[in-house]
PDB file of C-alpha atoms in Angstrom:
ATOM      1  CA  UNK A   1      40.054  10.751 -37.593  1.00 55.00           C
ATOM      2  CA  UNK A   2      40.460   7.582 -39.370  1.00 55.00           C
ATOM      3  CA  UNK A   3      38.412   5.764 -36.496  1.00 55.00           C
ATOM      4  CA  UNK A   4      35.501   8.292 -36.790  1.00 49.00           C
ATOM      5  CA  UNK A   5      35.252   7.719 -40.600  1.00 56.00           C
ATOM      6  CA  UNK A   6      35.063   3.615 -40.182  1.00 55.00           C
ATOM      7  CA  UNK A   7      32.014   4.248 -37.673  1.00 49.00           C
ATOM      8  CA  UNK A   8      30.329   6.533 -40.003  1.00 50.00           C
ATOM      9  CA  UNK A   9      30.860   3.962 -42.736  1.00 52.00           C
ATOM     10  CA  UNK A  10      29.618   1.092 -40.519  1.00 53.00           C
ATOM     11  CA  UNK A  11      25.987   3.669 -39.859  1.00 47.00           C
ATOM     12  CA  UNK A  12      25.243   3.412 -43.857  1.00 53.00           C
ATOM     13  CA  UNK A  13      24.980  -0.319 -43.607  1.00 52.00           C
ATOM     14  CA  UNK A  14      22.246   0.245 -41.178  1.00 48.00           C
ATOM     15  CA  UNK A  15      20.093   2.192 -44.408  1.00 52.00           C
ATOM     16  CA  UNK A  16      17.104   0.641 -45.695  1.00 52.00           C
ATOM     17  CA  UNK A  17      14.675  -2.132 -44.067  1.00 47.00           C
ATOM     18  CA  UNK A  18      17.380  -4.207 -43.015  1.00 50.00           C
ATOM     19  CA  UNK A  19      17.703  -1.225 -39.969  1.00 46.00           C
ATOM     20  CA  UNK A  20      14.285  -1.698 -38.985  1.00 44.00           C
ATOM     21  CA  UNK A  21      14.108  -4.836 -37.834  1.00 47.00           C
ATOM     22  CA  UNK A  22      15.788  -3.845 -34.761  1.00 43.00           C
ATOM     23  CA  UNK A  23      13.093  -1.202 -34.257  1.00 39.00           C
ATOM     24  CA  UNK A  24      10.766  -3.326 -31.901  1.00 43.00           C
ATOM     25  CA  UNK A  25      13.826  -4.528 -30.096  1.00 46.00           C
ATOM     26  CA  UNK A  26      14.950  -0.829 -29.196  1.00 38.00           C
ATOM     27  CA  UNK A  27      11.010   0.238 -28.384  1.00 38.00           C
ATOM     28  CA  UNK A  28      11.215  -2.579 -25.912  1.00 39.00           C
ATOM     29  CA  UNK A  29      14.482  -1.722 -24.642  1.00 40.00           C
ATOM     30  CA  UNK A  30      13.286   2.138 -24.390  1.00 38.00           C
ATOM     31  CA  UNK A  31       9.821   1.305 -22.438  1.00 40.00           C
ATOM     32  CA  UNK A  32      11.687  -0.718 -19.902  1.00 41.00           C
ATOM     33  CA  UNK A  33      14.065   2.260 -19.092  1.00 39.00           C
ATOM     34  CA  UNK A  34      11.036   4.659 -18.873  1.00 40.00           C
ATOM     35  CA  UNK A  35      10.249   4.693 -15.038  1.00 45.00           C
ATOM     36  CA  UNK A  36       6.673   4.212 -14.260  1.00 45.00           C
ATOM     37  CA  UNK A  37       4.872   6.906 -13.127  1.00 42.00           C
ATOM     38  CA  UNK A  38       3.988   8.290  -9.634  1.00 41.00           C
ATOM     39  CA  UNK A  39       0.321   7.437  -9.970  1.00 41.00           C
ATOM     40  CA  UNK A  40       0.660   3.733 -11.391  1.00 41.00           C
ATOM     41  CA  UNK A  41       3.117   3.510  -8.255  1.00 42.00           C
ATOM     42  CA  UNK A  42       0.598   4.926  -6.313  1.00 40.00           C
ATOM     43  CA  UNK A  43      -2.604   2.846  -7.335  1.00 41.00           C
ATOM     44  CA  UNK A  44      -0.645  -0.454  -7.129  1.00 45.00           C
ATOM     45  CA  UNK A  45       0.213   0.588  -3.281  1.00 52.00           C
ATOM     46  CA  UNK A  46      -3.293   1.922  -2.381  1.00 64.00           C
ATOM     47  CA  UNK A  47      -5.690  -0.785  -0.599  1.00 83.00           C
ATOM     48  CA  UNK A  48      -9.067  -1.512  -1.289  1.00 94.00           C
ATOM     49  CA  UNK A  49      -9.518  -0.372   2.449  1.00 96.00           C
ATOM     50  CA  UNK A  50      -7.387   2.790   2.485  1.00 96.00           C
ATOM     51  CA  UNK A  51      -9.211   5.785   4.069  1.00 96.00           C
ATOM     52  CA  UNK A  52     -10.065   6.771   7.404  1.00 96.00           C
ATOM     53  CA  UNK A  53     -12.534   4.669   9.840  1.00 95.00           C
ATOM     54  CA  UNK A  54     -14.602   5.914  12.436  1.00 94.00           C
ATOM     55  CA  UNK A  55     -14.573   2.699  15.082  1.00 93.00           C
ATOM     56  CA  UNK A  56     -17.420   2.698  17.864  1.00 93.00           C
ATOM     57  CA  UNK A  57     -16.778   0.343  21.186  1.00 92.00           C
ATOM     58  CA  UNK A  58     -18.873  -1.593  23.022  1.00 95.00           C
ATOM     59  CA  UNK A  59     -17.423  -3.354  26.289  1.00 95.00           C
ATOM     60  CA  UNK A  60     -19.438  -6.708  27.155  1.00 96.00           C
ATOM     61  CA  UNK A  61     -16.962  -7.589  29.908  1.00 96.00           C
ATOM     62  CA  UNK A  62     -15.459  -5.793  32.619  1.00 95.00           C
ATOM     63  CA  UNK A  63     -16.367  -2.296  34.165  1.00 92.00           C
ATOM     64  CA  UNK A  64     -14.757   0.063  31.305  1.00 88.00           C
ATOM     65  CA  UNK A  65     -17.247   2.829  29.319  1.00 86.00           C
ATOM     66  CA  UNK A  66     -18.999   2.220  26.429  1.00 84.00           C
ATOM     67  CA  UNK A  67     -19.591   3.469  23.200  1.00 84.00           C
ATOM     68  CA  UNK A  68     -16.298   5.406  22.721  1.00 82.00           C
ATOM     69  CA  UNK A  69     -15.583   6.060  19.191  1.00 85.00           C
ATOM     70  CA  UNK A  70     -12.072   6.152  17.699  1.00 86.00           C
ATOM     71  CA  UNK A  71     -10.909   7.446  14.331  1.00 92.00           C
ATOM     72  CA  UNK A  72      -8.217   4.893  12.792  1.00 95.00           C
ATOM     73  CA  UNK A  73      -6.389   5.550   9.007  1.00 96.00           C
ATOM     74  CA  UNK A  74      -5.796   2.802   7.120  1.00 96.00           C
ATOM     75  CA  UNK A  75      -3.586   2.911   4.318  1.00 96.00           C
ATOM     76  CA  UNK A  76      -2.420   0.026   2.471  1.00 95.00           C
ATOM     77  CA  UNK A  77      -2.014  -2.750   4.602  1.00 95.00           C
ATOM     78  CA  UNK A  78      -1.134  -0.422   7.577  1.00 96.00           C
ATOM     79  CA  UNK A  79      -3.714   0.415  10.399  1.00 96.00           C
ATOM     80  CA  UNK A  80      -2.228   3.884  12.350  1.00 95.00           C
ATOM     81  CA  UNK A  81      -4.351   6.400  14.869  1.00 92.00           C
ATOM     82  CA  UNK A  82      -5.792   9.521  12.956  1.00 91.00           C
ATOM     83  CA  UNK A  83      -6.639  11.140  16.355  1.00 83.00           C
ATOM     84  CA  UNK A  84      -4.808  10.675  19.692  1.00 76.00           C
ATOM     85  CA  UNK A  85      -3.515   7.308  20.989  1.00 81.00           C
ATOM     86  CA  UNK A  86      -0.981   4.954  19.867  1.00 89.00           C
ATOM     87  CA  UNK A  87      -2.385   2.499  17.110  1.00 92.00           C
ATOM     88  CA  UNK A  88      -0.478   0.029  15.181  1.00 94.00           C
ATOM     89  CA  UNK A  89      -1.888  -3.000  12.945  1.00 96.00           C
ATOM     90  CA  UNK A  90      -2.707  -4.316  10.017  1.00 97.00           C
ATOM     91  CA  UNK A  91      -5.264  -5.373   7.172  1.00 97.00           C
ATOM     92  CA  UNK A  92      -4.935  -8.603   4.734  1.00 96.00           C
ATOM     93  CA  UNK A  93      -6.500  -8.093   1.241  1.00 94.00           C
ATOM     94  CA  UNK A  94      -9.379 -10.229   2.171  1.00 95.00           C
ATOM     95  CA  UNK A  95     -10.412  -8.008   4.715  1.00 96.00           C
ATOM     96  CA  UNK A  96      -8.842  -9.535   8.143  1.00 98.00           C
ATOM     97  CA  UNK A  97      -7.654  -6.704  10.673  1.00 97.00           C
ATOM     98  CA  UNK A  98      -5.693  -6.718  13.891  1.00 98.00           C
ATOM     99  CA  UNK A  99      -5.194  -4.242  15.645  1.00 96.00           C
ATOM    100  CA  UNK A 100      -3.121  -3.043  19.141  1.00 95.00           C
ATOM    101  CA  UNK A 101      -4.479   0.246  21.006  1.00 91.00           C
ATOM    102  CA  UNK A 102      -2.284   2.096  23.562  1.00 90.00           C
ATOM    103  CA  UNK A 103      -3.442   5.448  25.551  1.00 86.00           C
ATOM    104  CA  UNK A 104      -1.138   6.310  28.277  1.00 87.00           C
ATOM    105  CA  UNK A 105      -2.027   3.032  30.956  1.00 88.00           C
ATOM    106  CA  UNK A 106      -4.567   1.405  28.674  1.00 90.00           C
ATOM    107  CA  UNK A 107      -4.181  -1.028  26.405  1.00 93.00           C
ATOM    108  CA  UNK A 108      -6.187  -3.246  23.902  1.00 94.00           C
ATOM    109  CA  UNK A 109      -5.890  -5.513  20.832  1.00 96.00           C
ATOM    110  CA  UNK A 110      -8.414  -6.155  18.766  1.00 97.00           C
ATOM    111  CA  UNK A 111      -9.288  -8.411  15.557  1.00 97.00           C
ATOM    112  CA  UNK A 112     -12.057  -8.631  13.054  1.00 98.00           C
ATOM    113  CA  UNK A 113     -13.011  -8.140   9.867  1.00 98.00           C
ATOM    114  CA  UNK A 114     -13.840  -4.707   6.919  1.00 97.00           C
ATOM    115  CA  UNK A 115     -15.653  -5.403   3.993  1.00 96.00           C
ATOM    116  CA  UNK A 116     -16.403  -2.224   1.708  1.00 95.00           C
ATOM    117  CA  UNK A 117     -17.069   0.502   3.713  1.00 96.00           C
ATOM    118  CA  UNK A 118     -18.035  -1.677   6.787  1.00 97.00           C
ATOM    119  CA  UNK A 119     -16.141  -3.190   9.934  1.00 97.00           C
ATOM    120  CA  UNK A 120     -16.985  -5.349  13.010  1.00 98.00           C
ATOM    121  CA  UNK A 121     -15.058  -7.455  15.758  1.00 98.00           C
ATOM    122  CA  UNK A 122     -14.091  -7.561  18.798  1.00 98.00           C
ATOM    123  CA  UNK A 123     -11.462  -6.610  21.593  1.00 97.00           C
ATOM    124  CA  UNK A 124      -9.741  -7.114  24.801  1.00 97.00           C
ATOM    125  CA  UNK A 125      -7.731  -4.891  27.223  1.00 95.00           C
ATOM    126  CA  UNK A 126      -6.644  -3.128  30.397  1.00 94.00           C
ATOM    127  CA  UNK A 127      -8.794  -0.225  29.981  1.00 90.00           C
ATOM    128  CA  UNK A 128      -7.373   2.135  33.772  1.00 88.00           C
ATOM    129  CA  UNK A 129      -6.675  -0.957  35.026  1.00 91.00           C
ATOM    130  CA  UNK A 130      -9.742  -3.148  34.910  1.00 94.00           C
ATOM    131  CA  UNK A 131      -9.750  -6.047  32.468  1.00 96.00           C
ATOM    132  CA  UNK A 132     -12.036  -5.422  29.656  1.00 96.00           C
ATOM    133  CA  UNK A 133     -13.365  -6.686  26.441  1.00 97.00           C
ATOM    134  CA  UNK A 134     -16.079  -6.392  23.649  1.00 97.00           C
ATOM    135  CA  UNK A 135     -16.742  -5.414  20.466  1.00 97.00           C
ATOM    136  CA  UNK A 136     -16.657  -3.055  17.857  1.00 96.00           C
ATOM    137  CA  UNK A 137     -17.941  -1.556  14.456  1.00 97.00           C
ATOM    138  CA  UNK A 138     -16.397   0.872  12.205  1.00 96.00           C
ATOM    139  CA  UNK A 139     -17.314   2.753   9.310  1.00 97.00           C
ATOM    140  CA  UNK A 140     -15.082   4.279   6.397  1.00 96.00           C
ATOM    141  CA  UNK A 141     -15.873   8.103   6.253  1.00 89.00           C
TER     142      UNK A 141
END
């Protein structure tokens, strides 16, 4: 009991404005232990590009069809499929994409370029086993 006293004792030397000069210390000390919220975390993740892009091929080599389209997500940095299809890649901050495609047999990989809501490039492949390549354009919908 004689311990609990002294601490109490020690509190009243803490009265008056001497006290509150460690206020801004402890308001630091208690914003830093506040975890940020879900949405800052959120924003600071989301990319400039995120969304999902509707990308239209055109072959200029090789006997493969044309005109396809192909729905890719982008979120981040990351570049997946949003339809059917195996899609990995990824998009710098300035814009730069590369991409690899992968549909049962066929494969491509691709490279280019989004800037706002706007894409182009070009690819290469083994679209059912002819070699093909060409170019593309995508749109954010």
């Amino acid at each position: 009991m004689t311990r609990f006293r002294r601490l109490i004792a020690r509190f009243d030397d803490f009265s008056g404005l001497r006290s509150l000069r460690w206020l801004p210390i402890l308001v630091v000390f208690a914003a830093m232990a506040v975890p940020p919220s879900a949405d800052a975390a959120t924003r600071r993740r989301a990319g400039v590009y995120d969304g999902t892009w509707n990308v239209v091929f055109a072959t200029t080599r090789g006997n493969c069809s044309s005109g396809y389209s192909v729905p890719f997500t982008v979120i981040g940095s990351r570049v997946s499929s949003a339809g059917g299809g195996r899609v990995s890649g990824s998009v710098s901050r300035a814009g730069a994409v590369a991409v690899n495609v992968s549909v049962g047999a066929s494969r491509a990989s691709g490279g280019g370029r989004l800037v706002g809501s706007y894409g182009a490039g070009a690819w290469r492949g083994i679209i059912t086993g002819d070699r093909c390549s060409g170019t593309w354009q995508a749109t954010r919908s």
